[in-house]
PDB file of C-alpha atoms in Angstrom:
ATOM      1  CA  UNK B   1      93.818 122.801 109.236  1.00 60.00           C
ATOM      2  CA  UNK B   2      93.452 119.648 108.327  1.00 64.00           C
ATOM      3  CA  UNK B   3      90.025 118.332 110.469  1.00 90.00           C
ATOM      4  CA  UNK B   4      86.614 117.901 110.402  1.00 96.00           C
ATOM      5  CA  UNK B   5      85.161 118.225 113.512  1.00 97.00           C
ATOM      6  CA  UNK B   6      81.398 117.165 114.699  1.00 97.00           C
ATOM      7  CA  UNK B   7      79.232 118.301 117.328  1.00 97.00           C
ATOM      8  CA  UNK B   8      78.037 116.971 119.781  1.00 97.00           C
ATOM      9  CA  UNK B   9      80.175 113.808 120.525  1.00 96.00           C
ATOM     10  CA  UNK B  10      76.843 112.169 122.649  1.00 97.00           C
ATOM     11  CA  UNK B  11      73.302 112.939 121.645  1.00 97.00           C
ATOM     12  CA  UNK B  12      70.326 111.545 123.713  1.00 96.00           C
ATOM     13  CA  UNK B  13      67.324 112.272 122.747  1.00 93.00           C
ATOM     14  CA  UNK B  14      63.606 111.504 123.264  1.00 91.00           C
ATOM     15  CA  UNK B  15      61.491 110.603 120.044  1.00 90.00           C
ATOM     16  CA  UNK B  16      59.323 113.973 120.035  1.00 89.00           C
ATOM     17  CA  UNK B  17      62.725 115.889 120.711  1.00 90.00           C
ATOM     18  CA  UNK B  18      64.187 118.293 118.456  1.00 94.00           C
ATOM     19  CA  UNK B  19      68.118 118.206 117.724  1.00 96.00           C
ATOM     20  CA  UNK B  20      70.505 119.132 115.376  1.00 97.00           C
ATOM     21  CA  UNK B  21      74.089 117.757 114.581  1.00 98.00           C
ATOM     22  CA  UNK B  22      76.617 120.047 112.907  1.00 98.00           C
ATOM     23  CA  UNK B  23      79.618 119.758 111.520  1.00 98.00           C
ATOM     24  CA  UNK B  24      82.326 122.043 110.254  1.00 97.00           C
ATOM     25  CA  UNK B  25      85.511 121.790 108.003  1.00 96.00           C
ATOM     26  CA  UNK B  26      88.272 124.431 106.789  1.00 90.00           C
ATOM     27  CA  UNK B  27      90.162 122.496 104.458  1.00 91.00           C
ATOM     28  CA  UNK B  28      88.338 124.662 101.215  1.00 90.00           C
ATOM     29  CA  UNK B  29      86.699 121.072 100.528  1.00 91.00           C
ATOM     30  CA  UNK B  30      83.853 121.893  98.339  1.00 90.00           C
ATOM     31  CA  UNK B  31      81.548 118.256  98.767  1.00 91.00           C
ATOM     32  CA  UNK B  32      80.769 117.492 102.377  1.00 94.00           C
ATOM     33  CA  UNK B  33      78.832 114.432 103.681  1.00 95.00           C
ATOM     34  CA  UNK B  34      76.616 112.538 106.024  1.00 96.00           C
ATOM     35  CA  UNK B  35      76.970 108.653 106.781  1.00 96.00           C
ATOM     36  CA  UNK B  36      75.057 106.688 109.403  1.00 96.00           C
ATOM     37  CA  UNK B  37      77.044 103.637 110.851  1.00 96.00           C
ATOM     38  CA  UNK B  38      75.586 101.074 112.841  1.00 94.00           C
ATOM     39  CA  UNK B  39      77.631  98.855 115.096  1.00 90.00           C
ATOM     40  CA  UNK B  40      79.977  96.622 113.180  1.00 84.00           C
ATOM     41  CA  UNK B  41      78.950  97.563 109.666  1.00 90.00           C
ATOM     42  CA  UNK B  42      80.358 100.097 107.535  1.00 92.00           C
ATOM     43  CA  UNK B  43      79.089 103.755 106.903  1.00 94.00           C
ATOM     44  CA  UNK B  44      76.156 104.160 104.714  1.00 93.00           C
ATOM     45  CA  UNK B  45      75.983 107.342 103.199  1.00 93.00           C
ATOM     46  CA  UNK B  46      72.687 109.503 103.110  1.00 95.00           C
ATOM     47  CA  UNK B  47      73.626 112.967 101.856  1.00 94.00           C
ATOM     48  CA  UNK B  48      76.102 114.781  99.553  1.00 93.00           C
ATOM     49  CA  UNK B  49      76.404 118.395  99.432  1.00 93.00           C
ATOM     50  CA  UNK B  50      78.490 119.500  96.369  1.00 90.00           C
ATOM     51  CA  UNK B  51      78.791 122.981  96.186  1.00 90.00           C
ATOM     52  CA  UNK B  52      76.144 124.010  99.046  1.00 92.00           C
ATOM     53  CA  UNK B  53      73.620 122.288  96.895  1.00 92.00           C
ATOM     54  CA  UNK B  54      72.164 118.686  97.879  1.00 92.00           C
ATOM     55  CA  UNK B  55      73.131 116.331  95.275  1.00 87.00           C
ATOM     56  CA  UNK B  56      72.564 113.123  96.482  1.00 84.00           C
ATOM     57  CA  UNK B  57      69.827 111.988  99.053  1.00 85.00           C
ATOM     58  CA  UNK B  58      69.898 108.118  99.039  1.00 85.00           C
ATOM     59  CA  UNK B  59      65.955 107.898  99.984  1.00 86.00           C
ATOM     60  CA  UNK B  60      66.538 109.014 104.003  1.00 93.00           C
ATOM     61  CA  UNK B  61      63.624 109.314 106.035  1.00 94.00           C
ATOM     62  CA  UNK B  62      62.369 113.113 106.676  1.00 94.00           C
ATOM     63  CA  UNK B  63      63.019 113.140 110.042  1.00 95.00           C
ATOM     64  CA  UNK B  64      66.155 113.703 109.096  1.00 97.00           C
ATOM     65  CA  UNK B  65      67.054 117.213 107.081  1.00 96.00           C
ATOM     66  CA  UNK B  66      70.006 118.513 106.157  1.00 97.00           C
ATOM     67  CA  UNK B  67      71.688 121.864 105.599  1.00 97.00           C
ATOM     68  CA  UNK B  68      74.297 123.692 104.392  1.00 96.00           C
ATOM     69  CA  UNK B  69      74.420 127.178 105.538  1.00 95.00           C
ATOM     70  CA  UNK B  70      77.992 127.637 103.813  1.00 93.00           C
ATOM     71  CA  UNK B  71      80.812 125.847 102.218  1.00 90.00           C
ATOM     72  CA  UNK B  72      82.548 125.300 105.819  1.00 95.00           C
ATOM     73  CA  UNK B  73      78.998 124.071 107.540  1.00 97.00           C
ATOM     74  CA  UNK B  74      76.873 121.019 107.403  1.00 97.00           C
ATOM     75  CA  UNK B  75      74.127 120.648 110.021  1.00 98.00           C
ATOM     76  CA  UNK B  76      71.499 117.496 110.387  1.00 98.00           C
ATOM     77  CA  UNK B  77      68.332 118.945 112.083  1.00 97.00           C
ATOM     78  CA  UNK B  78      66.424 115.592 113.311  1.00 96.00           C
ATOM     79  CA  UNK B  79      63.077 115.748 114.414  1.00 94.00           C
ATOM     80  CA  UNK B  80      60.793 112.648 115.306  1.00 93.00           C
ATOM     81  CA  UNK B  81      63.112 110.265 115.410  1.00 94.00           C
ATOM     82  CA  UNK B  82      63.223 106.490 116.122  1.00 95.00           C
ATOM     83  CA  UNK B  83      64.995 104.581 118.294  1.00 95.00           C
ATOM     84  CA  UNK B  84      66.182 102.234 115.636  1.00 95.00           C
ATOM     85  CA  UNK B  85      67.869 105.804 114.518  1.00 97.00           C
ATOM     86  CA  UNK B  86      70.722 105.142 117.603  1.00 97.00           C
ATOM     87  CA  UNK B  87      74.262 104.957 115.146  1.00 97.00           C
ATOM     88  CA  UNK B  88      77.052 106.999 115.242  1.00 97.00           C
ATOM     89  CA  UNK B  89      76.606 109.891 112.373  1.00 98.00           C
ATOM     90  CA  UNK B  90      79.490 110.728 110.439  1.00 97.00           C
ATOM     91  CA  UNK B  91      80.395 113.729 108.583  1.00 97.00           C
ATOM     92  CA  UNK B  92      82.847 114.057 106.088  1.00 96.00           C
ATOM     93  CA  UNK B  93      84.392 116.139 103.534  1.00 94.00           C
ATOM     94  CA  UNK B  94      86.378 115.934 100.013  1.00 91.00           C
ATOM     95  CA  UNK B  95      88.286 118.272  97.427  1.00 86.00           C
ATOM     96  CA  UNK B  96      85.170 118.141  95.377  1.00 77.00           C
ATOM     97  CA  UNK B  97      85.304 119.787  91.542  1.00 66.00           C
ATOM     98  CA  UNK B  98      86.353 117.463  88.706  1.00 60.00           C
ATOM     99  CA  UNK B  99      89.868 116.718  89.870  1.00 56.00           C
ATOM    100  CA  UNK B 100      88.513 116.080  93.447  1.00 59.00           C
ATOM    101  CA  UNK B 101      86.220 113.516  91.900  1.00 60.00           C
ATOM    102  CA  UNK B 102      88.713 111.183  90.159  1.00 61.00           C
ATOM    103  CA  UNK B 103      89.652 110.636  93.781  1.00 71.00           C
ATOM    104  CA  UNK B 104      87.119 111.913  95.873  1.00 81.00           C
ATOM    105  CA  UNK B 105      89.702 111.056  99.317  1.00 88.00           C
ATOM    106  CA  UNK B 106      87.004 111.942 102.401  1.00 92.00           C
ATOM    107  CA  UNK B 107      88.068 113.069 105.395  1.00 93.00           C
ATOM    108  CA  UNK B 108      85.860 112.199 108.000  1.00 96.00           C
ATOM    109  CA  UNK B 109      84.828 113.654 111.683  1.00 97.00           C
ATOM    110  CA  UNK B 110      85.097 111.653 114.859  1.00 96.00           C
ATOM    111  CA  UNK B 111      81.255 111.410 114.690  1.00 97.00           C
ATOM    112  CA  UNK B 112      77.979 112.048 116.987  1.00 97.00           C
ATOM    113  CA  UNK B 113      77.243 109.190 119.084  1.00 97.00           C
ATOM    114  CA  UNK B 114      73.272 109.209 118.969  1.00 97.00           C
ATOM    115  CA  UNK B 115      70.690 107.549 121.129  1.00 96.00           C
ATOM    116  CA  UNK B 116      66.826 107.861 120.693  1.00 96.00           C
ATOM    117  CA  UNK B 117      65.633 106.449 124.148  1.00 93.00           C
TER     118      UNK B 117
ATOM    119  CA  UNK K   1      74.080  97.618  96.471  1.00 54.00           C
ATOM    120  CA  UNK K   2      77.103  96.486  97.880  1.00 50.00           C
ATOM    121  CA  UNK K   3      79.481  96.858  95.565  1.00 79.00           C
ATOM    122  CA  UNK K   4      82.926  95.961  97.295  1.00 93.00           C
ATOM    123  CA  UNK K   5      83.398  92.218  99.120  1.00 96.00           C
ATOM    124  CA  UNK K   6      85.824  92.490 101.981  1.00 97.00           C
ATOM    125  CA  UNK K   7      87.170  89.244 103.353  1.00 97.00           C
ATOM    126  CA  UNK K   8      87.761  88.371 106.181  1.00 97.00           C
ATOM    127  CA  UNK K   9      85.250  89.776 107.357  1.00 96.00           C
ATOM    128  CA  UNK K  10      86.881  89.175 111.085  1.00 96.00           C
ATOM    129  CA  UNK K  11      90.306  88.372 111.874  1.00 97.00           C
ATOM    130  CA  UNK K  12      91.969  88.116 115.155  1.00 97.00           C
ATOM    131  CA  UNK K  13      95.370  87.315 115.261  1.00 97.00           C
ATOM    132  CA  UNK K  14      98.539  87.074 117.666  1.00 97.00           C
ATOM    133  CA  UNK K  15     101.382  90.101 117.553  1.00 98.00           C
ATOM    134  CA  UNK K  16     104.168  89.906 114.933  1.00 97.00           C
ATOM    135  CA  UNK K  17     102.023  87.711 112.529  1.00 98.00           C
ATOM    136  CA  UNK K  18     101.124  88.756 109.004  1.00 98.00           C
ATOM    137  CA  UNK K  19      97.889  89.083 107.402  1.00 98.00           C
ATOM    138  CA  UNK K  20      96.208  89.952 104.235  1.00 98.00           C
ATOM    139  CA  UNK K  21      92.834  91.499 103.563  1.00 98.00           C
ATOM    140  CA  UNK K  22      91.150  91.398 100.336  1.00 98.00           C
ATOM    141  CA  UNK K  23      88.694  93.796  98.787  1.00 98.00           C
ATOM    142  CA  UNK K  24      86.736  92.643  95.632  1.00 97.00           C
ATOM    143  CA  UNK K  25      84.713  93.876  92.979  1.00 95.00           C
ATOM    144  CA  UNK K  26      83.364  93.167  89.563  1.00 93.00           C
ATOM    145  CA  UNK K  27      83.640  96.918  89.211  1.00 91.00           C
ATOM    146  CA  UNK K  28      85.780  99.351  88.194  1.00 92.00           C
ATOM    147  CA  UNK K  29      86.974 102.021  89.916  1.00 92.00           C
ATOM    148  CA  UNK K  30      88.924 105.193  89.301  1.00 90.00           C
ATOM    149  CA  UNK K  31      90.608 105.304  92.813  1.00 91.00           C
ATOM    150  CA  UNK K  32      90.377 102.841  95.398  1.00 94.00           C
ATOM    151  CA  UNK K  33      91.092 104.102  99.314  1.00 95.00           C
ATOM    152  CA  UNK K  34      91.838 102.334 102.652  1.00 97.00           C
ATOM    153  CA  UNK K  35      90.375 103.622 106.044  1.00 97.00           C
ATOM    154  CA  UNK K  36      90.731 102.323 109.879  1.00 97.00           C
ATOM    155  CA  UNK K  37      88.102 103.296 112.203  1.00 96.00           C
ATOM    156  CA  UNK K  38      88.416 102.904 115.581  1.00 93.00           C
ATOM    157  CA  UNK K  39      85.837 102.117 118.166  1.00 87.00           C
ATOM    158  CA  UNK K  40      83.938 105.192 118.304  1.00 85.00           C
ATOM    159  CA  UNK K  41      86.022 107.202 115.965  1.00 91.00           C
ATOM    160  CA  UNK K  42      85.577 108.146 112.262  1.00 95.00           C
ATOM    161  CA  UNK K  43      87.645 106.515 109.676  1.00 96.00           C
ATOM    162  CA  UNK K  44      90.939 107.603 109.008  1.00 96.00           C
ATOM    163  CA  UNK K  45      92.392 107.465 105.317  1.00 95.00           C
ATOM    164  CA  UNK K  46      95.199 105.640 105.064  1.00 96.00           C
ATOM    165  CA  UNK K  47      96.044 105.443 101.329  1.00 96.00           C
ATOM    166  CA  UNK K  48      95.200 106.231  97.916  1.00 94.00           C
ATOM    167  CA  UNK K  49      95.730 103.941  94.887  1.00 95.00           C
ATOM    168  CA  UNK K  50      95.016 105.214  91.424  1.00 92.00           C
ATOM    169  CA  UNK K  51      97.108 102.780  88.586  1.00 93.00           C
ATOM    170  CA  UNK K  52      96.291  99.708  87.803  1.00 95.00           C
ATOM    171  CA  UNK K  53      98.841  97.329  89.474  1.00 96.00           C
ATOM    172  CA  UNK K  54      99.999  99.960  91.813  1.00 96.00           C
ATOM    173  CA  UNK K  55     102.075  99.358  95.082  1.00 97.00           C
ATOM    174  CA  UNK K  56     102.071 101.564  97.882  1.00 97.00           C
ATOM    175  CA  UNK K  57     103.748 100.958 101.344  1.00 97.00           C
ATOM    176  CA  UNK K  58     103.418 102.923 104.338  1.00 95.00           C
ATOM    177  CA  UNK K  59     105.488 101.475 106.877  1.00 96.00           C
ATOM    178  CA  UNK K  60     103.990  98.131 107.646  1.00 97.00           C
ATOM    179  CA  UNK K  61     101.302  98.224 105.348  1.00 98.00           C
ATOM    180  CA  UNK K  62     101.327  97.689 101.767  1.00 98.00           C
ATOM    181  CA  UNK K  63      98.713  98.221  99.694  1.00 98.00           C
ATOM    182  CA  UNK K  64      98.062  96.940  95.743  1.00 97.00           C
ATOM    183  CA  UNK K  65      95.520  98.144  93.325  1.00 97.00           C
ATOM    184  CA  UNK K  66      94.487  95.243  90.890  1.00 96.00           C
ATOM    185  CA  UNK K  67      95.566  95.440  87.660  1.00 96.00           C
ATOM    186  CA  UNK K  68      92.144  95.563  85.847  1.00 95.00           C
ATOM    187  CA  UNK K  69      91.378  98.112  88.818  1.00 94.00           C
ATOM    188  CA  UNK K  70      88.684  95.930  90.152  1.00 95.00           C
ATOM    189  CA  UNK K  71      90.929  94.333  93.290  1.00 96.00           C
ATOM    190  CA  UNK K  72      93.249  95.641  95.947  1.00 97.00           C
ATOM    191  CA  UNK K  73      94.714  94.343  98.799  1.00 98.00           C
ATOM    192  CA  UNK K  74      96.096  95.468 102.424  1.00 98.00           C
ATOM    193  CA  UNK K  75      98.731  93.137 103.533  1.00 98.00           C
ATOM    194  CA  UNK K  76     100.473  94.141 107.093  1.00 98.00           C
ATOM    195  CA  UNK K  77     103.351  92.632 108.431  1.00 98.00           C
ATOM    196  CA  UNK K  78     104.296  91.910 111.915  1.00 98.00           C
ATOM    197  CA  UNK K  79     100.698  93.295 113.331  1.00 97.00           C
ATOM    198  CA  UNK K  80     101.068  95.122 116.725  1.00 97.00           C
ATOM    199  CA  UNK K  81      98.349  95.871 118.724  1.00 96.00           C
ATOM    200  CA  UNK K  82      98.079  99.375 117.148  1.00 95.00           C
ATOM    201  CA  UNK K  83      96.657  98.133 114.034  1.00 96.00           C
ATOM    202  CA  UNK K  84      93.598  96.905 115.843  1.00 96.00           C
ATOM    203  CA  UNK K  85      90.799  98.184 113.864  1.00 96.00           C
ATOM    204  CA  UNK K  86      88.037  97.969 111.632  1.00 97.00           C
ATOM    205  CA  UNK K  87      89.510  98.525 108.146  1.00 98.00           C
ATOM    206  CA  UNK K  88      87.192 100.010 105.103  1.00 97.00           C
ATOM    207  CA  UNK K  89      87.871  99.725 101.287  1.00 97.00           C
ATOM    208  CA  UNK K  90      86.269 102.526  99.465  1.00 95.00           C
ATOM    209  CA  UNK K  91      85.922 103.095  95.554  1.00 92.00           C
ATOM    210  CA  UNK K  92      85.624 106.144  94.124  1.00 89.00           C
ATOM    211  CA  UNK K  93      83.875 106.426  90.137  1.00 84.00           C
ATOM    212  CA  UNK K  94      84.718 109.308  87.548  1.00 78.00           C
ATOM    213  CA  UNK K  95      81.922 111.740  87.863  1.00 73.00           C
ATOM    214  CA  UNK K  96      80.210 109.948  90.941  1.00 74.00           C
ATOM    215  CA  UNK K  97      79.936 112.312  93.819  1.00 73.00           C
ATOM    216  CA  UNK K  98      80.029 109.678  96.720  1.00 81.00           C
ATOM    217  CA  UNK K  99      82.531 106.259  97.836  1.00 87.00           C
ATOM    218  CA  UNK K 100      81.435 102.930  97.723  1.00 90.00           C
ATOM    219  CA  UNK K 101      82.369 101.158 101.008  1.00 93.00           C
ATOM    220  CA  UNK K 102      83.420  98.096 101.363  1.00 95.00           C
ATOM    221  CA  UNK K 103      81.776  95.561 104.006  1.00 94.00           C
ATOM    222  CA  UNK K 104      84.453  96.103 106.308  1.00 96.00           C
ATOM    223  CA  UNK K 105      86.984  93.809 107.962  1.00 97.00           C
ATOM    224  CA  UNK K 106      87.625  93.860 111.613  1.00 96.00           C
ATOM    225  CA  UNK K 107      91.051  92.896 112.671  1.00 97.00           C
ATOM    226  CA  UNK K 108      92.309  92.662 116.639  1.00 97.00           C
ATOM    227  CA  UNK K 109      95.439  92.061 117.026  1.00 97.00           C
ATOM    228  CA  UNK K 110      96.300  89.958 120.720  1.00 97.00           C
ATOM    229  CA  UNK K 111      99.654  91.301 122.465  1.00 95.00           C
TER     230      UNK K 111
END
């Protein structure tokens, strides 16, 4: 199994709403990540998980947390949210461990489409 | 910071032409990877280059990896409609646990 898949594929959502995004891979990848792309730009990463264990959080707002329940799970629980916060969210997720990161190839999910009306 | 330049930055072009996209850097990287996304799709990897002055071809795409591993570039040959896409360079740096993206190039391809 070589796929990452996402959940939902459409998110609307109200600003007091509460939601959560998951995602799920079972390719023994041991980093797993969250991007935000807006239209015609390229993904910007907020989180890496390496491990189970947050290792990067590139200064995202908390209405957005993130979890990893295992090494096959990522959710994104979102809470509050903005409607400048509409992008698609992308998941992803690489070998990981020092010969992953030489290469650190990510294979990404088809993403959540999310609007904050 | 942006570390990775892509240019063009939009190309549209007619079927069965050629084209070149460039992805530039003033750093270095241990791995360098291409992508295509598709509207409303994730990316998809399409290669890895790891040497310095490496060549890679996968069927009409061939890919080079600068020699000072700064560089590489996506040339395609005789574009069909298929290729349509947003393509992504990404670098990858020993011991960093993320990619840096490039800022994208968007090529359509007119049948």
């Amino acid at each position: 199994d070589t796929e990452v898949t996402q959940t939902p594929k459409h998110l609307v959502m109200g600003m007091t709403n509460k939601k959560s995004l998951k995602c799920e891979q079972h390719m023994g990848h041991r980093a797993m990540y969250w991007y935000k792309q807006k239209a015609k730009k390229p993904p910007e990463l907020m989180f890496v998980y390496s491990y189970e264990k947050l290792s990067i959080n590139e200064s995202v707002p908390s209405r957005f947390s993130p979890e990893c329940p295992n090494s096959s799970l990522l959710n994104l629980h979102l809470h509050a949210l903005q409607p400048e916060d509409s992008a698609l969210y992308l998941c992803a997720s690489s070998q990981g461990g020092s010969g992953g990161l030489i290469y650190n190839e990510q294979f990404f999910g088809p993403g959540t489409r999310l609007t904050v009306l | 910071t942006q570390l990775l330049e892509q240019s063009p930055q939009f190309l549209s072009i007619q079927e069965g032409e050629n084209l070149t996209v460039y992805c530039n850097s003033s750093s270095v990287f241990s791995s360098l990877q291409w992508y295509r996304q598709e509207p409303g799709e994730g990316p998809v990897l399409l290669v890895t280059v790891v040497t310095g002055g490496e060549v890679k071809k996968l069927k009409r795409l061939t890919f080079q990896f600068g020699d000072a591993r700064k560089d590489s570039s996506l040339h395609i040959t005789a574009a069909q409609p298929g290729d349509t896409g947003l393509y992504l360079c990404a670098g990858a740096q020993t011991g960093a646990n993320n990619l840096f993206f490039g800022t994208g190039t968007r090529l359509t391809v007119i049948p």
